[in-house]
Every structure is written in C-alpha cells, then in structure tokens.
JSON list of C-alpha atoms in Angstrom, two decimals:
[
{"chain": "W", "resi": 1, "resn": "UNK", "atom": "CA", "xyz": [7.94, -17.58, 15.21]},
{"chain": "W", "resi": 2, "resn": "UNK", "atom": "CA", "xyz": [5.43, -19.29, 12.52]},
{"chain": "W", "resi": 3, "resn": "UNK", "atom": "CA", "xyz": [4.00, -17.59, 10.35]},
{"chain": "W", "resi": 4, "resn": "UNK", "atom": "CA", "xyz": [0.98, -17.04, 8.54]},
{"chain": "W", "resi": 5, "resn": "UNK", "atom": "CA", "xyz": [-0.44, -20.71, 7.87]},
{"chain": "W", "resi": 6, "resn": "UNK", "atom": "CA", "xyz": [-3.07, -21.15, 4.75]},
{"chain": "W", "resi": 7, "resn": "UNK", "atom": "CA", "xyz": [-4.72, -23.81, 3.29]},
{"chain": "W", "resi": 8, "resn": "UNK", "atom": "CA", "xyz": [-4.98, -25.25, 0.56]},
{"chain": "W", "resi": 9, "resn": "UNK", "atom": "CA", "xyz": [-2.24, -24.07, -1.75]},
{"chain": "W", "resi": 10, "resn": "UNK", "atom": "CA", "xyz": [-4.13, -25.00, -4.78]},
{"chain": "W", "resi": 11, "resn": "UNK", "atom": "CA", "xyz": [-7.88, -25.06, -5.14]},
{"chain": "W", "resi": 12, "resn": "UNK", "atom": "CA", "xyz": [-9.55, -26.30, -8.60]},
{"chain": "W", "resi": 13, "resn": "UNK", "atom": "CA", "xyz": [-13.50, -25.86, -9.28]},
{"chain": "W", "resi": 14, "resn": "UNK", "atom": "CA", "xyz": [-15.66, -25.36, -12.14]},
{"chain": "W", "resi": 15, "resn": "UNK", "atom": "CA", "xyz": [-18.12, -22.11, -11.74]},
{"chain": "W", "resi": 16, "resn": "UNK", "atom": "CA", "xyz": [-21.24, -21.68, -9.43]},
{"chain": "W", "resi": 17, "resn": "UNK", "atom": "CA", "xyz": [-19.75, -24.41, -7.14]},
{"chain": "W", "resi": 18, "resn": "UNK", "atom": "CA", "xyz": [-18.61, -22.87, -3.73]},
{"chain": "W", "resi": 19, "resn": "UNK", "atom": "CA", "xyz": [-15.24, -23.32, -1.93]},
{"chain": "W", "resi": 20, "resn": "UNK", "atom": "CA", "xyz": [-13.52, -22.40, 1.47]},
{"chain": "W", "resi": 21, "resn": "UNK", "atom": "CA", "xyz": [-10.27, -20.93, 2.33]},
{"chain": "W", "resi": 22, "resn": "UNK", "atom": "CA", "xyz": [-8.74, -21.21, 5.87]},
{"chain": "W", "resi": 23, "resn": "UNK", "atom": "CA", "xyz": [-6.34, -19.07, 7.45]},
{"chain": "W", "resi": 24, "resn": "UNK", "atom": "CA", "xyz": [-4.15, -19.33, 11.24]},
{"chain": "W", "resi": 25, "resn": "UNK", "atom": "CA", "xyz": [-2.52, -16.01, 11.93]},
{"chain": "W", "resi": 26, "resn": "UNK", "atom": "CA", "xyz": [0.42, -15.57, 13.55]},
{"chain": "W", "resi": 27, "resn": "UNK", "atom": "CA", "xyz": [-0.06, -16.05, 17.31]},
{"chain": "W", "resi": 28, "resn": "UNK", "atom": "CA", "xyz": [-1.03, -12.57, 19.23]},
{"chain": "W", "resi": 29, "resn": "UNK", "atom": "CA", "xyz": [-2.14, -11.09, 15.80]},
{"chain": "W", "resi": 30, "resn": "UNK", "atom": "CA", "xyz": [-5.24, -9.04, 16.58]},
{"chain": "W", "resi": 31, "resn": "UNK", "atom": "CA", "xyz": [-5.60, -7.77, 13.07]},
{"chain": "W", "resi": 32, "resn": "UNK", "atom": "CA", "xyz": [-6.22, -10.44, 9.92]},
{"chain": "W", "resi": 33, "resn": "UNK", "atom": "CA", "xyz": [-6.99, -9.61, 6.64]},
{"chain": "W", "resi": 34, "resn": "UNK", "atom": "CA", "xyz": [-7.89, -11.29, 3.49]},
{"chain": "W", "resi": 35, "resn": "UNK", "atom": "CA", "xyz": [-6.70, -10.19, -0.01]},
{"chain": "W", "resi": 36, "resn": "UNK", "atom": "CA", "xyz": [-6.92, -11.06, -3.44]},
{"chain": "W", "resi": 37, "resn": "UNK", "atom": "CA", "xyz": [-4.16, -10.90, -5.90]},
{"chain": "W", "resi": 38, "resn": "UNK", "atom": "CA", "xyz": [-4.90, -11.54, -9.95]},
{"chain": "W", "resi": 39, "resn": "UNK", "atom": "CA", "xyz": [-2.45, -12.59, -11.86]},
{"chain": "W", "resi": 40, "resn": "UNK", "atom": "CA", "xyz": [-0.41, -9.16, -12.65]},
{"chain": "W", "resi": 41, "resn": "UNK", "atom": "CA", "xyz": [-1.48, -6.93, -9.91]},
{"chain": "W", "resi": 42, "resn": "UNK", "atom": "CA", "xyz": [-1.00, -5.82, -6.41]},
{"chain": "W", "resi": 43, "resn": "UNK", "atom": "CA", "xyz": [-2.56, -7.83, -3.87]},
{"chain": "W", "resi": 44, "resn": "UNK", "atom": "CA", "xyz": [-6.63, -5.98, -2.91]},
{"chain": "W", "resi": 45, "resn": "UNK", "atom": "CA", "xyz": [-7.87, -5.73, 0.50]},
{"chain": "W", "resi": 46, "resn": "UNK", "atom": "CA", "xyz": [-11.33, -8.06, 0.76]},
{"chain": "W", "resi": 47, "resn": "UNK", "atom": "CA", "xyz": [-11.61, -7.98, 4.50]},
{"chain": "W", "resi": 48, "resn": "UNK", "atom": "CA", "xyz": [-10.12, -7.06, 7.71]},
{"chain": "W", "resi": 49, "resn": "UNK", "atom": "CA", "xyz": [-10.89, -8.43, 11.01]},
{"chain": "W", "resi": 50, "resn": "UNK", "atom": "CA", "xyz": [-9.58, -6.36, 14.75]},
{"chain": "W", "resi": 51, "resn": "UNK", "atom": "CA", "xyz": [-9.80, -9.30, 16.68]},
{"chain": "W", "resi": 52, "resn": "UNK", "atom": "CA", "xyz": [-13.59, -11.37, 15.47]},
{"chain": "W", "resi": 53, "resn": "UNK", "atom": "CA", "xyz": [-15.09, -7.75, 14.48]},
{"chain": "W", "resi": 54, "resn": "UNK", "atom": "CA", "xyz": [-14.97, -6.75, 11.08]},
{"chain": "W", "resi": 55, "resn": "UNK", "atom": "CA", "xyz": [-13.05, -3.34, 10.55]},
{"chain": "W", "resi": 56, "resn": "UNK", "atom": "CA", "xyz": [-13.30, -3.33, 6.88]},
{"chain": "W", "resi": 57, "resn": "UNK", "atom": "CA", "xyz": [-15.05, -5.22, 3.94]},
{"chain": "W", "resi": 58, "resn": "UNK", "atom": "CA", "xyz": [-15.64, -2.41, 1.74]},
{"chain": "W", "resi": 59, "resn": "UNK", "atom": "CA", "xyz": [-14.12, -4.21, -1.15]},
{"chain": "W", "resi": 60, "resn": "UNK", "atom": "CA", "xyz": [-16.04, -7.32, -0.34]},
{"chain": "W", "resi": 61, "resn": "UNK", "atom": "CA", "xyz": [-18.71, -8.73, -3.17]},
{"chain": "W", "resi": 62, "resn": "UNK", "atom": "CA", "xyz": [-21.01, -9.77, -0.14]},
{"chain": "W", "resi": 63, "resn": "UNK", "atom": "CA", "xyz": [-23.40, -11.62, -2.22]},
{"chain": "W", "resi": 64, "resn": "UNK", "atom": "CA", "xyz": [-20.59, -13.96, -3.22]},
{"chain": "W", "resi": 65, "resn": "UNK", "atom": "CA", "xyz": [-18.20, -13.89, -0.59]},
{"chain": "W", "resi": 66, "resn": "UNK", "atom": "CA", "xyz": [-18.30, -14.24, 3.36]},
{"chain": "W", "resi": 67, "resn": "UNK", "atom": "CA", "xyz": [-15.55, -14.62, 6.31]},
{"chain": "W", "resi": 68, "resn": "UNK", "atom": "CA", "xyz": [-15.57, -14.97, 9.48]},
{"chain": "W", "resi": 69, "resn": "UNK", "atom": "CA", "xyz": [-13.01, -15.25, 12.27]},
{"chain": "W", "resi": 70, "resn": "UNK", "atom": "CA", "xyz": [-14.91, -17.23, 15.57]},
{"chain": "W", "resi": 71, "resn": "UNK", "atom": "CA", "xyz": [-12.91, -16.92, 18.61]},
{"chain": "W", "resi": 72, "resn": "UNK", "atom": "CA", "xyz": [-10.34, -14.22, 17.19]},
{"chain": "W", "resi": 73, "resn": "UNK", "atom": "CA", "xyz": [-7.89, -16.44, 15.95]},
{"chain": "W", "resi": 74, "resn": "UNK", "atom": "CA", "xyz": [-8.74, -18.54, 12.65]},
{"chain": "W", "resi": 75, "resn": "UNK", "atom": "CA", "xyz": [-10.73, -17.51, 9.76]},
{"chain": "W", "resi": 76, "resn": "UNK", "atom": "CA", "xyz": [-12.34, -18.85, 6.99]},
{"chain": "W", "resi": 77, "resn": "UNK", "atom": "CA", "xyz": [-13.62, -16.89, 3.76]},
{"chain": "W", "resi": 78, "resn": "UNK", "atom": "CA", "xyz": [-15.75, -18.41, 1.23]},
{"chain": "W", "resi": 79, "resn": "UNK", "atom": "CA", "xyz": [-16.97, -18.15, -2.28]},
{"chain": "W", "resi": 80, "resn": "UNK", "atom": "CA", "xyz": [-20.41, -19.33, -3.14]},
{"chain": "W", "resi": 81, "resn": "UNK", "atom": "CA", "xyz": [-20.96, -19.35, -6.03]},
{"chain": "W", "resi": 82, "resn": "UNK", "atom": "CA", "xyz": [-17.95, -19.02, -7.73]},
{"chain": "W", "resi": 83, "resn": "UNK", "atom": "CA", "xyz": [-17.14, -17.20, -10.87]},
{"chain": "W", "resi": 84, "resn": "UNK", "atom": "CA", "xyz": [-14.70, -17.01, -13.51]},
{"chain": "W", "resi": 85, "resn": "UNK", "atom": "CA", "xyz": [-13.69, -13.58, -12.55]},
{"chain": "W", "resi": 86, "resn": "UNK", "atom": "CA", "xyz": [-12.40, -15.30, -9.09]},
{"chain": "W", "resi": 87, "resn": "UNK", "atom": "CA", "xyz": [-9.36, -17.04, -10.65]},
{"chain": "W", "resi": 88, "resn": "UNK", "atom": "CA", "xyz": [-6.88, -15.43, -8.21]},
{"chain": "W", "resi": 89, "resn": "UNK", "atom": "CA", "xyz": [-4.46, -16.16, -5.11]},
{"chain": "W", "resi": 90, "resn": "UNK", "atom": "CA", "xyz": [-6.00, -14.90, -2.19]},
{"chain": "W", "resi": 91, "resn": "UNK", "atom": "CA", "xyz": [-4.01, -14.20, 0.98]},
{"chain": "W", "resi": 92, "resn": "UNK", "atom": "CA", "xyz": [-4.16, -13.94, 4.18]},
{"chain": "W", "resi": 93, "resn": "UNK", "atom": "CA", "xyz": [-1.92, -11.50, 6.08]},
{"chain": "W", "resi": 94, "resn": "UNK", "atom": "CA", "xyz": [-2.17, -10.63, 10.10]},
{"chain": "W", "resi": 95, "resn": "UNK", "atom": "CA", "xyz": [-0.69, -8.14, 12.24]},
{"chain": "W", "resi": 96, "resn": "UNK", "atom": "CA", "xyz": [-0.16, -6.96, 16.09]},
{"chain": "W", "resi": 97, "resn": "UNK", "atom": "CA", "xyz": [-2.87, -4.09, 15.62]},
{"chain": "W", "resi": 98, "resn": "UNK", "atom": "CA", "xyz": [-4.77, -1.87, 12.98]},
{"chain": "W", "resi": 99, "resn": "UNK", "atom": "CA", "xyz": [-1.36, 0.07, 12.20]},
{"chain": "W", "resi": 100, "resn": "UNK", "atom": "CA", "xyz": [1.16, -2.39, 12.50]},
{"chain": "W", "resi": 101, "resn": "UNK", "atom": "CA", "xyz": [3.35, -4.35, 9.42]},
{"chain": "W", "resi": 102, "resn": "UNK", "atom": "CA", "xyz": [1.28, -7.16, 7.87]},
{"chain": "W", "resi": 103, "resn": "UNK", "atom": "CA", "xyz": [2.95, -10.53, 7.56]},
{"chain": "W", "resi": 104, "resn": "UNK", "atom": "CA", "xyz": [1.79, -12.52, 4.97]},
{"chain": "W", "resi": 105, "resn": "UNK", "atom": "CA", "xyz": [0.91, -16.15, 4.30]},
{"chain": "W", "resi": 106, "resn": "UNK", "atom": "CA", "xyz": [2.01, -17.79, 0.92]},
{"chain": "W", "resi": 107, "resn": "UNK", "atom": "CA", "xyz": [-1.86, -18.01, -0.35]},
{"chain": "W", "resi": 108, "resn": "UNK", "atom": "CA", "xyz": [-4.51, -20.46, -2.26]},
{"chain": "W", "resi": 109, "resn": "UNK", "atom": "CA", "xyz": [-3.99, -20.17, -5.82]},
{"chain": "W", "resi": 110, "resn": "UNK", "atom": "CA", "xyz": [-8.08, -20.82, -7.09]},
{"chain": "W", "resi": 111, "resn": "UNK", "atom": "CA", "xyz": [-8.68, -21.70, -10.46]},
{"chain": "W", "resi": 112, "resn": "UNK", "atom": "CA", "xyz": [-12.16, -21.47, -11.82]},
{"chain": "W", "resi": 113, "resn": "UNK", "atom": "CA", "xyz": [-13.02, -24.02, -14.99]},
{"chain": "V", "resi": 1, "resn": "UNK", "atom": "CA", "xyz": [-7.48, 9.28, -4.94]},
{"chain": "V", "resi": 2, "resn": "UNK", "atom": "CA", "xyz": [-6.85, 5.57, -3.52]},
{"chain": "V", "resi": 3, "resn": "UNK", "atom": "CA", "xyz": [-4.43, 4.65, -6.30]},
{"chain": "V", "resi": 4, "resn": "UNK", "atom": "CA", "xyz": [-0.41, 4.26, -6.05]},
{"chain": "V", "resi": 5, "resn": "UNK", "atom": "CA", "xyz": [0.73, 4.29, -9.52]},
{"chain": "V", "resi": 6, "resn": "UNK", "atom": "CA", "xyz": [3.59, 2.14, -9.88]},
{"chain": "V", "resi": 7, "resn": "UNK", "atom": "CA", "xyz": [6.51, 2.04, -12.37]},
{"chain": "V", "resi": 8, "resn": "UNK", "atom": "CA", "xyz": [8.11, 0.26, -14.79]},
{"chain": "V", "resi": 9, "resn": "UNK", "atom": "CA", "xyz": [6.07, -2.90, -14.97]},
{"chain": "V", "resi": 10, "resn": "UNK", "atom": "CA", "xyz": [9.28, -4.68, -15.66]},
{"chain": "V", "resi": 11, "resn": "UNK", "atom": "CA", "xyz": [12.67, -4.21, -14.88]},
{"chain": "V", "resi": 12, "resn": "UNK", "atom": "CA", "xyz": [16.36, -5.97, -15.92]},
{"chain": "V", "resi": 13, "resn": "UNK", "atom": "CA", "xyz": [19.28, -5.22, -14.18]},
{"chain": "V", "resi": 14, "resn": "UNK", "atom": "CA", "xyz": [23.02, -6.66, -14.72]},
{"chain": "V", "resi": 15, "resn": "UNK", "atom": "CA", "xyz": [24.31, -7.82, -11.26]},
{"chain": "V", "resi": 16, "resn": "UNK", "atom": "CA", "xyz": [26.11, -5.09, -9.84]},
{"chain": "V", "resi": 17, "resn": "UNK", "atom": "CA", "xyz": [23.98, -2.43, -11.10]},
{"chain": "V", "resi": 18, "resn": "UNK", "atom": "CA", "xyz": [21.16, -0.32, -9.41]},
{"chain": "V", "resi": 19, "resn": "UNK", "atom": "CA", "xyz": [17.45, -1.00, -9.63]},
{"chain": "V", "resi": 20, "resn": "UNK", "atom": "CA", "xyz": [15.35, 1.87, -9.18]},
{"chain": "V", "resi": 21, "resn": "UNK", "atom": "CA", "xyz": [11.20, 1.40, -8.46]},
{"chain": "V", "resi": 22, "resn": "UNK", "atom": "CA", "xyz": [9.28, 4.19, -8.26]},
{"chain": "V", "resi": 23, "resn": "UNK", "atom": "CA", "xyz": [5.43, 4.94, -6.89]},
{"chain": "V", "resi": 24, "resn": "UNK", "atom": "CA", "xyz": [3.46, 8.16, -6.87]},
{"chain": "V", "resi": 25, "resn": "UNK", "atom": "CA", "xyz": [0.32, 8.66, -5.33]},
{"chain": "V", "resi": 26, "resn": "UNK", "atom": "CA", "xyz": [-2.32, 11.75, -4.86]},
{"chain": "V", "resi": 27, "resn": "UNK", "atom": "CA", "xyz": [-3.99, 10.91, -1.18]},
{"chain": "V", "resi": 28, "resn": "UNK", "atom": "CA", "xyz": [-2.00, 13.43, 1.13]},
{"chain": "V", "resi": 29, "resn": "UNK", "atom": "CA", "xyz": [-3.51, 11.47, 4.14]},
{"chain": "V", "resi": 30, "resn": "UNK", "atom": "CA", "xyz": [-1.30, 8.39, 3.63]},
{"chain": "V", "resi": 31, "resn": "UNK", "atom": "CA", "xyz": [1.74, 8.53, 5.88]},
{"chain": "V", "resi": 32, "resn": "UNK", "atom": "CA", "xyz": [2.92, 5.29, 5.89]},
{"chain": "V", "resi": 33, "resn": "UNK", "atom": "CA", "xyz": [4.71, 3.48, 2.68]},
{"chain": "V", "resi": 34, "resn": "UNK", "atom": "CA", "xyz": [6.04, -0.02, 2.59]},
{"chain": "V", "resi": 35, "resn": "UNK", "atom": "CA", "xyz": [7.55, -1.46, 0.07]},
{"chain": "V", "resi": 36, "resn": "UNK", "atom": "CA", "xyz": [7.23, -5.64, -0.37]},
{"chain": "V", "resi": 37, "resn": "UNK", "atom": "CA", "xyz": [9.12, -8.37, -1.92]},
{"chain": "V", "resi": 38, "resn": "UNK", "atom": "CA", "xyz": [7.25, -11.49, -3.84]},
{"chain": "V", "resi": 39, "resn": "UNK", "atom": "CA", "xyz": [8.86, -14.73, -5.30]},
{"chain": "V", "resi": 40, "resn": "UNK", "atom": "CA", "xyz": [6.72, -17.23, -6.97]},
{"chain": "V", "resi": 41, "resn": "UNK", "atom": "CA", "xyz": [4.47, -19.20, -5.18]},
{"chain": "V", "resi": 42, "resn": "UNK", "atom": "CA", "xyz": [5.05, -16.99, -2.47]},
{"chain": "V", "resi": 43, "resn": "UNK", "atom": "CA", "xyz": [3.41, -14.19, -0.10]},
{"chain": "V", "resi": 44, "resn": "UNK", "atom": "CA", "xyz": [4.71, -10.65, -0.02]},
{"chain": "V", "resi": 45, "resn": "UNK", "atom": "CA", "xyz": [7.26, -10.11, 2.61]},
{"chain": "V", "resi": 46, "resn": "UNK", "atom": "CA", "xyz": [8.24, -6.68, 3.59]},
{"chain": "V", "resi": 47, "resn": "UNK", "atom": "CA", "xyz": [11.18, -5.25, 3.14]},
{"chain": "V", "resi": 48, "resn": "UNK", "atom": "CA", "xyz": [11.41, -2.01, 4.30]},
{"chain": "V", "resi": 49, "resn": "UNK", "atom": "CA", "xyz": [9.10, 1.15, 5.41]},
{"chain": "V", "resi": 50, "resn": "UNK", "atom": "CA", "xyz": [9.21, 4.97, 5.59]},
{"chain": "V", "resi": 51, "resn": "UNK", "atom": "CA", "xyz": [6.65, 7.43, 6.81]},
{"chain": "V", "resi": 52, "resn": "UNK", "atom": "CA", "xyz": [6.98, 10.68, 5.69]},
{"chain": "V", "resi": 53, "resn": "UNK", "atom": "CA", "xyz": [8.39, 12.48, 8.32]},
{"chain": "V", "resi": 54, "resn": "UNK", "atom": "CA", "xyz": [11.85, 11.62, 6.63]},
{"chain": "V", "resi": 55, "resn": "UNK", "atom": "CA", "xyz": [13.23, 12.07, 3.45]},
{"chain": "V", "resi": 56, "resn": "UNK", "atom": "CA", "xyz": [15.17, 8.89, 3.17]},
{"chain": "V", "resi": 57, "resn": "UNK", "atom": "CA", "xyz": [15.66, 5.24, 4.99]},
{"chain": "V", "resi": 58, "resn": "UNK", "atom": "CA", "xyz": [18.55, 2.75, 4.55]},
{"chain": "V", "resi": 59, "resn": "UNK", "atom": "CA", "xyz": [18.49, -0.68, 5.36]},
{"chain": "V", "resi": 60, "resn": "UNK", "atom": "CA", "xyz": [21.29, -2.65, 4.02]},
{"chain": "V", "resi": 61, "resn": "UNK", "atom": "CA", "xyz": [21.32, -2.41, 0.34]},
{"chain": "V", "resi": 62, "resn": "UNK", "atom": "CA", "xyz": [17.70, -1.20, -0.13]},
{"chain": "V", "resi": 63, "resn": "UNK", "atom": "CA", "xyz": [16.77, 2.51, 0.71]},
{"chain": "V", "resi": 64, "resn": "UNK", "atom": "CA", "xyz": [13.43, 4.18, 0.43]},
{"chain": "V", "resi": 65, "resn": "UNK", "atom": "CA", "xyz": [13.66, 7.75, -1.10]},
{"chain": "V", "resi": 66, "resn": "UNK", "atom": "CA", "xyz": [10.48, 9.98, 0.07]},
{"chain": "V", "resi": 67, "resn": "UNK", "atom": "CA", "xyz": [9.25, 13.08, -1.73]},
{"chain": "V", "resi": 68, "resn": "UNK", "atom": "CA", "xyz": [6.89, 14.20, -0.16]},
{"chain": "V", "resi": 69, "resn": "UNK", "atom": "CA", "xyz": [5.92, 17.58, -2.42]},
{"chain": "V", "resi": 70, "resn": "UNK", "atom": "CA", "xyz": [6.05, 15.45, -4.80]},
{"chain": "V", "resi": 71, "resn": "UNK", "atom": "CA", "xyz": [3.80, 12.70, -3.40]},
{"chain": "V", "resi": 72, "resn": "UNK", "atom": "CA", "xyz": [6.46, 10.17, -4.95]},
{"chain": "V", "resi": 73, "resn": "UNK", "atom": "CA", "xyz": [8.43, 7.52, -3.44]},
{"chain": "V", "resi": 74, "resn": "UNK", "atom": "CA", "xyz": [10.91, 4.74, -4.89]},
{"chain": "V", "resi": 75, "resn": "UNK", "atom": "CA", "xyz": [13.02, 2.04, -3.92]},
{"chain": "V", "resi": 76, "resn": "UNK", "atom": "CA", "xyz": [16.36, 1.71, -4.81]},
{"chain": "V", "resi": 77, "resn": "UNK", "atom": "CA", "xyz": [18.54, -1.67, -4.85]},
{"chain": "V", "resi": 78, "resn": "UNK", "atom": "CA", "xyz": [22.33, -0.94, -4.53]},
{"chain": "V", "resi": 79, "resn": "UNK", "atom": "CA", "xyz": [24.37, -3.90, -6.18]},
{"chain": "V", "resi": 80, "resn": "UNK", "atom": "CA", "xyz": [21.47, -5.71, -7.42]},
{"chain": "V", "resi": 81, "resn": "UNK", "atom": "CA", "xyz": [22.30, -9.92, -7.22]},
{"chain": "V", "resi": 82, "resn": "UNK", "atom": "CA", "xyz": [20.45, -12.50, -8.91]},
{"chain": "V", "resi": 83, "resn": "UNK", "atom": "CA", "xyz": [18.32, -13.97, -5.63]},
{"chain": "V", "resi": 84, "resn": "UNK", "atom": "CA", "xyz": [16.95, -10.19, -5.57]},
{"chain": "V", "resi": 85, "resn": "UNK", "atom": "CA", "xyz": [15.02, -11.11, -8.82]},
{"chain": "V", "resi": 86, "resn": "UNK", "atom": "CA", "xyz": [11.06, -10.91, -7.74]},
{"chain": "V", "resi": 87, "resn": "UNK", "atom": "CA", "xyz": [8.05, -9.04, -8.22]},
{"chain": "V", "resi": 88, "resn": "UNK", "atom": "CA", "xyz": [8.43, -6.03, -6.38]},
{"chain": "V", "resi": 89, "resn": "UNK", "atom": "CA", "xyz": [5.20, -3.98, -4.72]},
{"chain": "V", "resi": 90, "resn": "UNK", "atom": "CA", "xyz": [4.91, -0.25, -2.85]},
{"chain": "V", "resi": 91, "resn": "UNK", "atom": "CA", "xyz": [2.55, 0.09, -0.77]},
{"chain": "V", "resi": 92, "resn": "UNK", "atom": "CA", "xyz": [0.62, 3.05, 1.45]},
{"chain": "V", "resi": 93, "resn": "UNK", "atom": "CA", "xyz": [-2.11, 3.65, 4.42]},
{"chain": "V", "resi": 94, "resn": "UNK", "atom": "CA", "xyz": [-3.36, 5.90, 6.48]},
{"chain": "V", "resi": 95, "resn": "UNK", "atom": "CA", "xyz": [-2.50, 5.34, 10.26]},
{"chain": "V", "resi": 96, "resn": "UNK", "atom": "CA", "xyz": [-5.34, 7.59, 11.24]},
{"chain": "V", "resi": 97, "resn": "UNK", "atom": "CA", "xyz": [-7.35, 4.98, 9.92]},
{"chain": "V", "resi": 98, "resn": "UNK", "atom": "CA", "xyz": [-8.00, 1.06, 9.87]},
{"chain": "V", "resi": 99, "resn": "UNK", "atom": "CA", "xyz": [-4.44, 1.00, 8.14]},
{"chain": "V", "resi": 100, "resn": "UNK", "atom": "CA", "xyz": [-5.77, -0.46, 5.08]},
{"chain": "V", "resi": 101, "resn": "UNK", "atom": "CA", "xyz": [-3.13, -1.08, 2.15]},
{"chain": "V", "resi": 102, "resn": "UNK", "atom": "CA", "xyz": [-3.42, -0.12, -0.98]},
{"chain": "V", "resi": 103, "resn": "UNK", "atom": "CA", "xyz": [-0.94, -1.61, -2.99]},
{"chain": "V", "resi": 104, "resn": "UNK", "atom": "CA", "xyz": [0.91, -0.75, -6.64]},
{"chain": "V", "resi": 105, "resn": "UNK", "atom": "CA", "xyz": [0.77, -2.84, -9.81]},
{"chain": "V", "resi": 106, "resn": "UNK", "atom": "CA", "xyz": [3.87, -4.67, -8.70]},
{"chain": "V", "resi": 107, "resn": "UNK", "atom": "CA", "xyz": [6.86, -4.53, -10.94]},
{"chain": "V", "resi": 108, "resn": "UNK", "atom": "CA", "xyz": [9.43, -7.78, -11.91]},
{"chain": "V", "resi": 109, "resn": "UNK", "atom": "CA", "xyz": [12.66, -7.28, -12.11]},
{"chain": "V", "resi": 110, "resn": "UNK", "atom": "CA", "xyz": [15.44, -9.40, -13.38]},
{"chain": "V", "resi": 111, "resn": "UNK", "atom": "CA", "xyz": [18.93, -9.64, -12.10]},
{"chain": "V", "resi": 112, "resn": "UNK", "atom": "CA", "xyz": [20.83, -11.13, -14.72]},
{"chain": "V", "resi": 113, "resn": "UNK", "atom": "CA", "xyz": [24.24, -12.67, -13.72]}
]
C-alpha cells in the first residue's frame, strides 16, 4: 500500500511571497488533514477534510492560509502571504474515516527568509 | 482543557534498559490515545493505541499503561535498542467527535549502545 505522498520536501521563500503544498492520500482515505509541526513541538491540526467537505479548520489563520481538496482525493493548502512565524513542516496525514488511525506523509519543511 | 502535557522533553537510555514516556491530560471526553514514533526527516508513524476501557496494551516491546483516575498515560519501551532512538509523541481525541488530535510536546530519546 503507498502511502501518504507530499510535495515538495523542501520549500524556501522570503516573506509576503505565497507558496503551495500538495498532498495524495492514501487510496480509499475519506478523511485528510493538514498539520503543522514547529521545530520542537507536536504536530497542530490546520484542517481536516471528510471526503471534499471541511470538518474542521478551527486552527486555521484563514486570512493567510486556504486548502482545498476537489474531487475528494488530492489537496492543496496554501500560504499567501507568508510570514516568518510559518517556518515549519507541515503534514499531511489521511485516514479510512473521522475516527480511524491517521497515516502520515513525511512533510514540506518551509523556510521563511 | 485541550492540552496533553508531555514528559521529559528528553530522554537517554543504555540499550537494554527501559524508557518510560509519560502524558497527562484534563479533557475526560478523550477516549482514544495513540502514541507516535518520528525519525528525522520523517512523518509520525504510529505505534500503538489504547482507549480507556483497558488499563494496559502490549504490543511487542512497547506497552501503553492507562490511568484513567488519574487522566495519565505513558509508554513504556522494554529493552530499549539504538534504531528505537526518535522523537516520541502521545496523542488523544474524542471519537464522539471529528477525531481531531491533539498531540504532546514530543519527547527525544536516545538509545545509547
């Protein structure tokens, strides 16, 4: 079984410029979700999709960030504009449903000049 | 009332020995705890799971140890070897609801040979 694809692995920018993350889920994953990990800490729940509706984005700084996920399967978040304070690997995780273990992807390390 | 406070931050071991990891929490509605495993460069991969209906869960040489009038949990590694060297994160959600993780701090432990 594959698992969680990401890309990139490694994302430089300098601040106020935007960038894109893209995530493929494992394949029959209803559930996807987006964290962020800082250097340090535990990983922080952004947003999480049940199938192409959003279940949760409580933690999400919406005038910064978006995601979507067309057609259930991929999903792209974004950052526009970018700020220091978003230095972080952000991952993408998916599951079988809401309540089922998350499986993880290995991330895109951003680094904000 | 979200939090899992997670402890130590850091953690060295001689191979052979035990490594103990512990979490508490204060949200009596979680009932489901994970614990994950993280090397470098890498996503979290889990590694084991109780929910609170037991007091303890073996798998291999990891086992989960659940208090749950406490509200504590830990992880302990029996014989501790070198490739089990990694940041180490628990984990909890409520299944009642979107199943939303809220992880620890994460804590690194050594293995030394």
């Amino acid at each position: 079984e594959a698992g969680v694809a990401q890309s990139p692995r490694y994302k430089i920018i300098e601040k106020r410029q935007s960038v894109a993350f893209w995530c493929n889920p494992i394949s029959g994953h209803a559930t996807l979700y987006w964290y962020q990990q800082i250097l340090g800490q535990g990983p922080k729940l952004l947003i999480q999709f049940q199938n192409n509706g959003v279940v949760d984005d409580s933690q999400l700084p919406k005038d910064r960030f978006s995601a979507e996920r067309l057609k259930g399967v991929d999903s792209t978040l974004k950052i526009q504009p970018a700020k220091l304070e978003d230095s972080a690997v952000y991952l993408c995780a998916s599951s079988l449903g809401l309540i089922q273990p998350q499986h993880f992807g290995d991330g895109t390390r951003l680094s904000i000049l | 009332q979200q939090q899992v406070k997670q402890s130590p931050q850091s953690l060295i071991v001689q191979k052979g020995g035990i490594s103990i990891i512990n979490c508490a929490y204060e949200n009596t509605a979680f009932d489901y705890f994970p614990w994950y495993q993280q090397f470098p460069g890498k996503g979290p991969a889990l590694l084991i799971a109780i929910r609170p209906d037991v007091s303890e869960k073996k798998e291999g040489r990891f086992t989960i140890s659940f208090n749950k009038s406490a509200k504590q949990f830990s992880l302990h590694i029996m014989d501790s070897q070198p490739g089990d060297s990694a940041t180490y994160f628990c984990a909890a959600s409520t299944s009642g609801n979107t199943g939303k993780l809220i992880f620890g701090q994460g804590t690194t432990l050594q293995v030394k040979p």
